[in-house]
Short mmCIF file of C-alpha atoms and ligand atoms in Angstrom, two decimals:
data_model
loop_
_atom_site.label_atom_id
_atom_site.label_comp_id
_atom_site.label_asym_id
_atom_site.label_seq_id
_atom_site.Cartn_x
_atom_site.Cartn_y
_atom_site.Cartn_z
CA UNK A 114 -17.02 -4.91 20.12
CA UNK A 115 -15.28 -2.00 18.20
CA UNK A 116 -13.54 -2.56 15.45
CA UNK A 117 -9.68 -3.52 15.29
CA UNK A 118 -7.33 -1.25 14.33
CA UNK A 119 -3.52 -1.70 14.06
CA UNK A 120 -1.45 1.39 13.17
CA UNK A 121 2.76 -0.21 12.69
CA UNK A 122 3.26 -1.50 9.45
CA UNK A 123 6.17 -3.05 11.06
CA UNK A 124 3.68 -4.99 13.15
CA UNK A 125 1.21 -5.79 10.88
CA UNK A 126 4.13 -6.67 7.70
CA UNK A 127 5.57 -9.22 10.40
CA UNK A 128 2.11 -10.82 11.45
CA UNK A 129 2.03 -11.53 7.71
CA UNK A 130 5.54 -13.04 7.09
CA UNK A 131 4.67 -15.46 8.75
CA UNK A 132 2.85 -16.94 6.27
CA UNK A 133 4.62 -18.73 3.49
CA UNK A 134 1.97 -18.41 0.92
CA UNK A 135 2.22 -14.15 1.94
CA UNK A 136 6.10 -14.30 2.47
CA UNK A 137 6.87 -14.21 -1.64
CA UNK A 138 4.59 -10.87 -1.90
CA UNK A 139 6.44 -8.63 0.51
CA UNK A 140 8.81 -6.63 0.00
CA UNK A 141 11.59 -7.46 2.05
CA UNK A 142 10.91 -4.61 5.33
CA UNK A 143 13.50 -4.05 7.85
CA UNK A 144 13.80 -1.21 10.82
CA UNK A 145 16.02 1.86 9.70
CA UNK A 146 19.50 2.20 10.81
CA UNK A 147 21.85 3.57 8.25
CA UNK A 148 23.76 0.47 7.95
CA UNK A 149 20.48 -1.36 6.76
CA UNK A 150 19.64 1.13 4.40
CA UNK A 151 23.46 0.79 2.88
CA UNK A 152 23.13 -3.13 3.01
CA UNK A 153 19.61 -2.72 1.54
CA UNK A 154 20.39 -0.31 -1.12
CA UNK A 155 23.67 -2.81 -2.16
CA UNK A 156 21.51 -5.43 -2.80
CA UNK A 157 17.97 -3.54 -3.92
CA UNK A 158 19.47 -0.60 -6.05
CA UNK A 159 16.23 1.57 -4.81
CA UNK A 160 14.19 1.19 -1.62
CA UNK A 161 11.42 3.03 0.28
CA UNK A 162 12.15 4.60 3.88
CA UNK A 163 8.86 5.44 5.48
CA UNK A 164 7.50 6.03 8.91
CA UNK A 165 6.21 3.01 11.04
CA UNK A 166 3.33 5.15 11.85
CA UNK A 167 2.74 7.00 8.47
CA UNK A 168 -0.75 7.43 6.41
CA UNK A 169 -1.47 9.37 3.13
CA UNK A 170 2.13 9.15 1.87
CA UNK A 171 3.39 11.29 4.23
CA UNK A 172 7.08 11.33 5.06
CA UNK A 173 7.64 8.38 2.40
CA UNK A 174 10.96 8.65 0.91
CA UNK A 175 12.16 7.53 -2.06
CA UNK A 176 16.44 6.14 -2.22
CA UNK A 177 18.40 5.18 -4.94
CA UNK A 178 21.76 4.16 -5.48
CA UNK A 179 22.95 4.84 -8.79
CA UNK A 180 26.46 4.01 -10.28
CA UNK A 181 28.18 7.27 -9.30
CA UNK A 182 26.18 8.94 -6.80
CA UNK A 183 22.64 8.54 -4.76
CA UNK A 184 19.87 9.92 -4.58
CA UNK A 185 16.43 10.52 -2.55
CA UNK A 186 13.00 12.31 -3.23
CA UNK A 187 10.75 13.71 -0.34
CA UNK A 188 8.00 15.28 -1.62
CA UNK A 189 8.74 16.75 -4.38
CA UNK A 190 12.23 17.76 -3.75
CA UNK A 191 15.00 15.56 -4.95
CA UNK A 192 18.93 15.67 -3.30
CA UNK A 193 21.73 13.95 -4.74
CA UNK A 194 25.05 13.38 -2.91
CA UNK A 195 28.49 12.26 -3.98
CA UNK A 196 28.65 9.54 -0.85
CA UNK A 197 26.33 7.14 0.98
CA UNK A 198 27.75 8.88 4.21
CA UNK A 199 26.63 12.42 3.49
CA UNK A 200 23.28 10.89 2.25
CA UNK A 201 22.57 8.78 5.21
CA UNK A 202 23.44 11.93 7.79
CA UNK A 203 20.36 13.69 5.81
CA UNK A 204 18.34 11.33 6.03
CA UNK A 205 18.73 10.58 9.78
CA UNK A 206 18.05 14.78 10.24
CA UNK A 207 14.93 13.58 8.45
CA UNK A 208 13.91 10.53 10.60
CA UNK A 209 14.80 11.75 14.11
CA UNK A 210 14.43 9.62 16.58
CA UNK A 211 11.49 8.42 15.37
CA UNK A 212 10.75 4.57 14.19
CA UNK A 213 11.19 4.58 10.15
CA UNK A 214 11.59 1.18 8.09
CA UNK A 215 13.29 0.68 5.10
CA UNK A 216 11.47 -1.71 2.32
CA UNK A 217 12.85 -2.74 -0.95
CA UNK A 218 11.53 -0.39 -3.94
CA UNK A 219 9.03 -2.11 -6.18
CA UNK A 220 9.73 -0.89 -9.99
CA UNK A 221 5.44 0.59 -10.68
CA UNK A 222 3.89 0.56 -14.05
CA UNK A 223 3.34 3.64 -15.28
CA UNK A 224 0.08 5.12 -17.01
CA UNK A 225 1.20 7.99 -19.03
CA UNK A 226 4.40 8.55 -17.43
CA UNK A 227 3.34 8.62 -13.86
CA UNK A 228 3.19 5.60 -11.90
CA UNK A 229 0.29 3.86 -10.19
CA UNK A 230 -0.53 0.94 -7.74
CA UNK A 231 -3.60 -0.72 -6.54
CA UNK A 232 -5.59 -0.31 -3.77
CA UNK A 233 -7.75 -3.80 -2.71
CA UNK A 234 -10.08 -3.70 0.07
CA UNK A 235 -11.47 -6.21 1.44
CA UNK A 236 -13.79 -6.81 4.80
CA UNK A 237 -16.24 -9.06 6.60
CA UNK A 238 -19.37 -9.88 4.39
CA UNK A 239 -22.70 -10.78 5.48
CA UNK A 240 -21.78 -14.34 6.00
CA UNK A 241 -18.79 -13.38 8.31
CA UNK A 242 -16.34 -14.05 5.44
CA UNK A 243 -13.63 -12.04 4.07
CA UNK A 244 -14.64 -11.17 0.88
CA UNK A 245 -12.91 -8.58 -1.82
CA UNK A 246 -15.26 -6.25 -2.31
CA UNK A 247 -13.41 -3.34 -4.45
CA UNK A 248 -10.17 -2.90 -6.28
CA UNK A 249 -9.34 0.45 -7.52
CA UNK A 250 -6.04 2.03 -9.24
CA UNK A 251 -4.14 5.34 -7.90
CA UNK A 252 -1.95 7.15 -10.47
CA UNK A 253 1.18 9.27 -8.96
CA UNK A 254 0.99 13.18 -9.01
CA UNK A 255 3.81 13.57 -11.61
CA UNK A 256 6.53 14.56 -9.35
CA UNK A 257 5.59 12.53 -6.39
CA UNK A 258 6.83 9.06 -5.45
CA UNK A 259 3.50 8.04 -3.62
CA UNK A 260 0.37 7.20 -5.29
CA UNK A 261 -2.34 8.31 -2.29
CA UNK A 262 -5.25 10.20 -2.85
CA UNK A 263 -4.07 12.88 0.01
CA UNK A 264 -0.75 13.55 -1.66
CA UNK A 265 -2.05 14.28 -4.77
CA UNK A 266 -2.56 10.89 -6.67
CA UNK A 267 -5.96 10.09 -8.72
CA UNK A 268 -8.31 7.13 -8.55
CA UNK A 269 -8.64 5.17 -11.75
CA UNK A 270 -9.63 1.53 -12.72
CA UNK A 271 -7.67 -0.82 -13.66
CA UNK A 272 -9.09 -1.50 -16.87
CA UNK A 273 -7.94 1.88 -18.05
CA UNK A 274 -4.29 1.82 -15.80
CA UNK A 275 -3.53 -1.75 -17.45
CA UNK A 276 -4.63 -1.16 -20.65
CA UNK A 277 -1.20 -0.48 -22.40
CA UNK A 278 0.05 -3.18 -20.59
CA UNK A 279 -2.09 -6.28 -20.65
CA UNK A 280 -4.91 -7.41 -22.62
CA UNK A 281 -8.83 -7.55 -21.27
CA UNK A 282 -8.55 -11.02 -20.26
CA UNK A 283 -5.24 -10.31 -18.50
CA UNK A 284 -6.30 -7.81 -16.58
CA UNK A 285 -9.34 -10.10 -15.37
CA UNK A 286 -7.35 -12.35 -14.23
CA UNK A 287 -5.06 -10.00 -12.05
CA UNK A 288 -7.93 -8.55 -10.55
CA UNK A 289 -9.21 -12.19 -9.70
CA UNK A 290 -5.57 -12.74 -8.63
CA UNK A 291 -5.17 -9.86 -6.36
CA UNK A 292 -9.28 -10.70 -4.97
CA UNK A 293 -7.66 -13.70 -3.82
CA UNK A 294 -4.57 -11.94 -2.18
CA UNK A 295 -6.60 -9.66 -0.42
CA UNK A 296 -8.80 -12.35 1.40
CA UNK A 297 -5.76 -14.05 2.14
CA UNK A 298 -3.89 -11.14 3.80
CA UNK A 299 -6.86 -11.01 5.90
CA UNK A 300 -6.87 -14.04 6.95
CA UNK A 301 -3.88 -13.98 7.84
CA UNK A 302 -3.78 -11.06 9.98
CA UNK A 303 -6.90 -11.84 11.48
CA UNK A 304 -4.77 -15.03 13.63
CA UNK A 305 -2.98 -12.30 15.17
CA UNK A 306 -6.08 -9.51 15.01
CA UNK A 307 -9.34 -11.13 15.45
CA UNK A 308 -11.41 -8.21 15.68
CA UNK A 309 -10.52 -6.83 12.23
CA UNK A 310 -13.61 -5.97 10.02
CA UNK A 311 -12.17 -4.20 7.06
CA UNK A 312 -8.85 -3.77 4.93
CA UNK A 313 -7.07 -1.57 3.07
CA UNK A 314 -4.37 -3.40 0.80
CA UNK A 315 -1.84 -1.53 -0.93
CA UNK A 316 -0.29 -3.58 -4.06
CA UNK A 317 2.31 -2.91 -6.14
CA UNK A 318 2.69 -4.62 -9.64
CA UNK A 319 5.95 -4.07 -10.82
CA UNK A 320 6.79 -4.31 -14.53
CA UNK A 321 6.68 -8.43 -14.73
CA UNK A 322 3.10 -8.24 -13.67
CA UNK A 323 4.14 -9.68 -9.95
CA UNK A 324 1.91 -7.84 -7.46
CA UNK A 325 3.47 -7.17 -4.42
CA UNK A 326 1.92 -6.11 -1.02
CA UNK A 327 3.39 -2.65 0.25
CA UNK A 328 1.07 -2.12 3.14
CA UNK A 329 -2.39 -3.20 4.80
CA UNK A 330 -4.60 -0.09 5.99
CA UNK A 331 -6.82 -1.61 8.79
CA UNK A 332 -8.48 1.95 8.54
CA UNK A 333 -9.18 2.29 4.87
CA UNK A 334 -10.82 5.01 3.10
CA UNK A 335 -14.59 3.60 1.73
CA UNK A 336 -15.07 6.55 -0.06
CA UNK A 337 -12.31 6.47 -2.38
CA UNK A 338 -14.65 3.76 -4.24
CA UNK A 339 -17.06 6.38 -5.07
CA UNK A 340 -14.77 7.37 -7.96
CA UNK A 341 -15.74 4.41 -9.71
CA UNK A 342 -18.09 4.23 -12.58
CA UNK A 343 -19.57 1.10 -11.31
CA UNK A 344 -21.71 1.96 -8.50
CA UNK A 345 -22.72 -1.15 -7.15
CA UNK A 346 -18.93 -1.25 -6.01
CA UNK A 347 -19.16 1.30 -3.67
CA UNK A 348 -22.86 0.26 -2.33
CA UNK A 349 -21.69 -3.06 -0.98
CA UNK A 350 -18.72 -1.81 0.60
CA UNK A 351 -20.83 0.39 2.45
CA UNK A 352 -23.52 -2.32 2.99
CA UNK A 353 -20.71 -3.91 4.88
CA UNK A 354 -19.63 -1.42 6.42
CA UNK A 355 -23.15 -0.29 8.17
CA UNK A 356 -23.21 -4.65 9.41
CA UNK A 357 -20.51 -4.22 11.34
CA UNK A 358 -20.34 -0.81 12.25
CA UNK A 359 -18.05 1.03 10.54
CA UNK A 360 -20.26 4.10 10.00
CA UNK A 361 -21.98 4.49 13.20
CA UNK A 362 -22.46 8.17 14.80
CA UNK A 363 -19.94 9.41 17.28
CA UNK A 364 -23.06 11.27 18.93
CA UNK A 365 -24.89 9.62 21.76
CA UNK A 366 -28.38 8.34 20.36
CA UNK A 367 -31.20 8.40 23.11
N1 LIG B 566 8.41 -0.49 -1.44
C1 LIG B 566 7.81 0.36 -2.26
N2 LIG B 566 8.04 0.33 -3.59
C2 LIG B 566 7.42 1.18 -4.43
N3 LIG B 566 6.55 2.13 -4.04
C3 LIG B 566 6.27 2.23 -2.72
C4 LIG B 566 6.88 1.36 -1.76
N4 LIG B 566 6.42 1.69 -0.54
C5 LIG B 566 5.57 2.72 -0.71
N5 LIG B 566 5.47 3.06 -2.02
C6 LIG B 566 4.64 4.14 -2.58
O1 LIG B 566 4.34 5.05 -1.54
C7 LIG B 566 2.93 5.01 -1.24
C8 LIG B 566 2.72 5.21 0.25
O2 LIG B 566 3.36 4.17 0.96
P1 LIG B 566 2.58 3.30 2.04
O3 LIG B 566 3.53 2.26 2.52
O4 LIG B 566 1.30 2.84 1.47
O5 LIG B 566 2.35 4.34 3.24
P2 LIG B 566 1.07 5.23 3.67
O6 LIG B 566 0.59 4.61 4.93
O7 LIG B 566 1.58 6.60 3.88
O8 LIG B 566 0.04 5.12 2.56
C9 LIG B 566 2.45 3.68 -1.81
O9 LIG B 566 1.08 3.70 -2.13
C10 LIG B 566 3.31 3.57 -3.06
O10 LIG B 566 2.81 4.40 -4.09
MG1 LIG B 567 -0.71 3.32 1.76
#
């Protein structure tokens, strides 16, 4: 059977709220209406607005609310306005119609100025588990507020993204820690998709160390673990992959 794919974060970020032990890693996410985004930015100072449907960073936007005016970043472009009136009316030429959501900003840690997250993926092993099978950093273009690959961000490890910040053993144990986040993401999303094969998770860490979960990709990129200098990463993720599937031929075999 193929393999599941689920494309709203809103869908997927509620299947995992339900989870108490996932519940403390999210980033409170709520559907955009201006009056959200004012309550949200009262409480948060700076949040994310970003489309339901969204991939590669696109159309993420970055709000702030600082102590005499706000601000938000698109791109690269940045606009500031006096009110939260003027700022919301730009925003909603922006948005449309269409379904955005509005998620409390996670403060990154920077690498050399620029800021990075984590990208964990995880999928079904050869024993039908959910296993963690490659974690791999993505450092911000330095004028962008998104950290993919397709908007201009570059794949590093984590050793070398951590290593002003925490020692070698520290950053061992965060990458066990966020190993054992990612198989439990899947699990939990597999109650509510139980043809999932493979995952995608997007963590933040913000500057206590906490990792937080931004997004799940049910249609990650494999590839993007080619950048690391440990090959045998890469290999099993696309052992995997071939068991259940993933890289099968679109063309008709006879
Ligand atoms: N709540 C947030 N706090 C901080 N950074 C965020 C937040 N949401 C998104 N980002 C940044 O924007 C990037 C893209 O957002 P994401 O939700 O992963 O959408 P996409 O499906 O386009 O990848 C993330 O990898 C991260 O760098
Ligand atoms: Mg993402």
């Amino acid at each position: 059977m193929a393999i599941q794919r689920v494309k709203s974060k809103w869908a997927k970020t509620n299947s995992l709220v339900k989870s108490e032990e996932m519940r403390d890693s999210i980033p409170t996410t709520k559907k955009w209406s201006s009056e959200t985004l004012r309550s949200m930015l009262n409480e948060y100072k700076m949040v994310y607005v970003k489309p339901d449907q969204g991939t590669f960073g696109s159309g993420v936007i970055r709000v702030e609310k600082l102590e005499n005016h706000y601000t938000y970043q698109l791109g690269t472009r940045i606009r500031n306005f006096s009110g939260f009136e003027a700022m919301a009316a730009s925003l909603q030429t922006v948005i449309k119609s269409r379904t955005y959501l509005v998620q409390r900003g996670i403060h990154l840690l920077k690498h050399k100025g620029r800021r990075f997250d984590i990208r964990v993926m995880v999928q079904k092993n050869d024993r039908h588990e959910w296993e963690s099978t490659g974690i791999i950093g993505r450092l911000s273009h330095p004028s962008k507020i998104v950290t993919n690959y397709h908007s201009g961000g570059t794949p590093m490890t984590i050793e070398r993204l951590m290593q002003s910040h925490l020692t070698k053993v520290q950053t061992r144990n965060l990458k066990s820690r966020l190993r054992k986040l990612g198989v439990s993401v899947a699990r939990q999303l597999q109650n509510d998709y139980p043809r999932l094969k493979e995952l995608g998770v997007d963590v933040a860490v913000d500057t206590s160390f906490k990792p937080w979960i931004l997004e799940v990709n049910t249609l990650p990129d494999p590839f993007l673990f080619r950048k690391l200098p440990d090959k045998r990463v890469f290999r099993k993720i696309y052992r995997y992959g071939l068991l259940y599937g993933r890289f099968k031929s679109t063309k008709k075999r006879s």
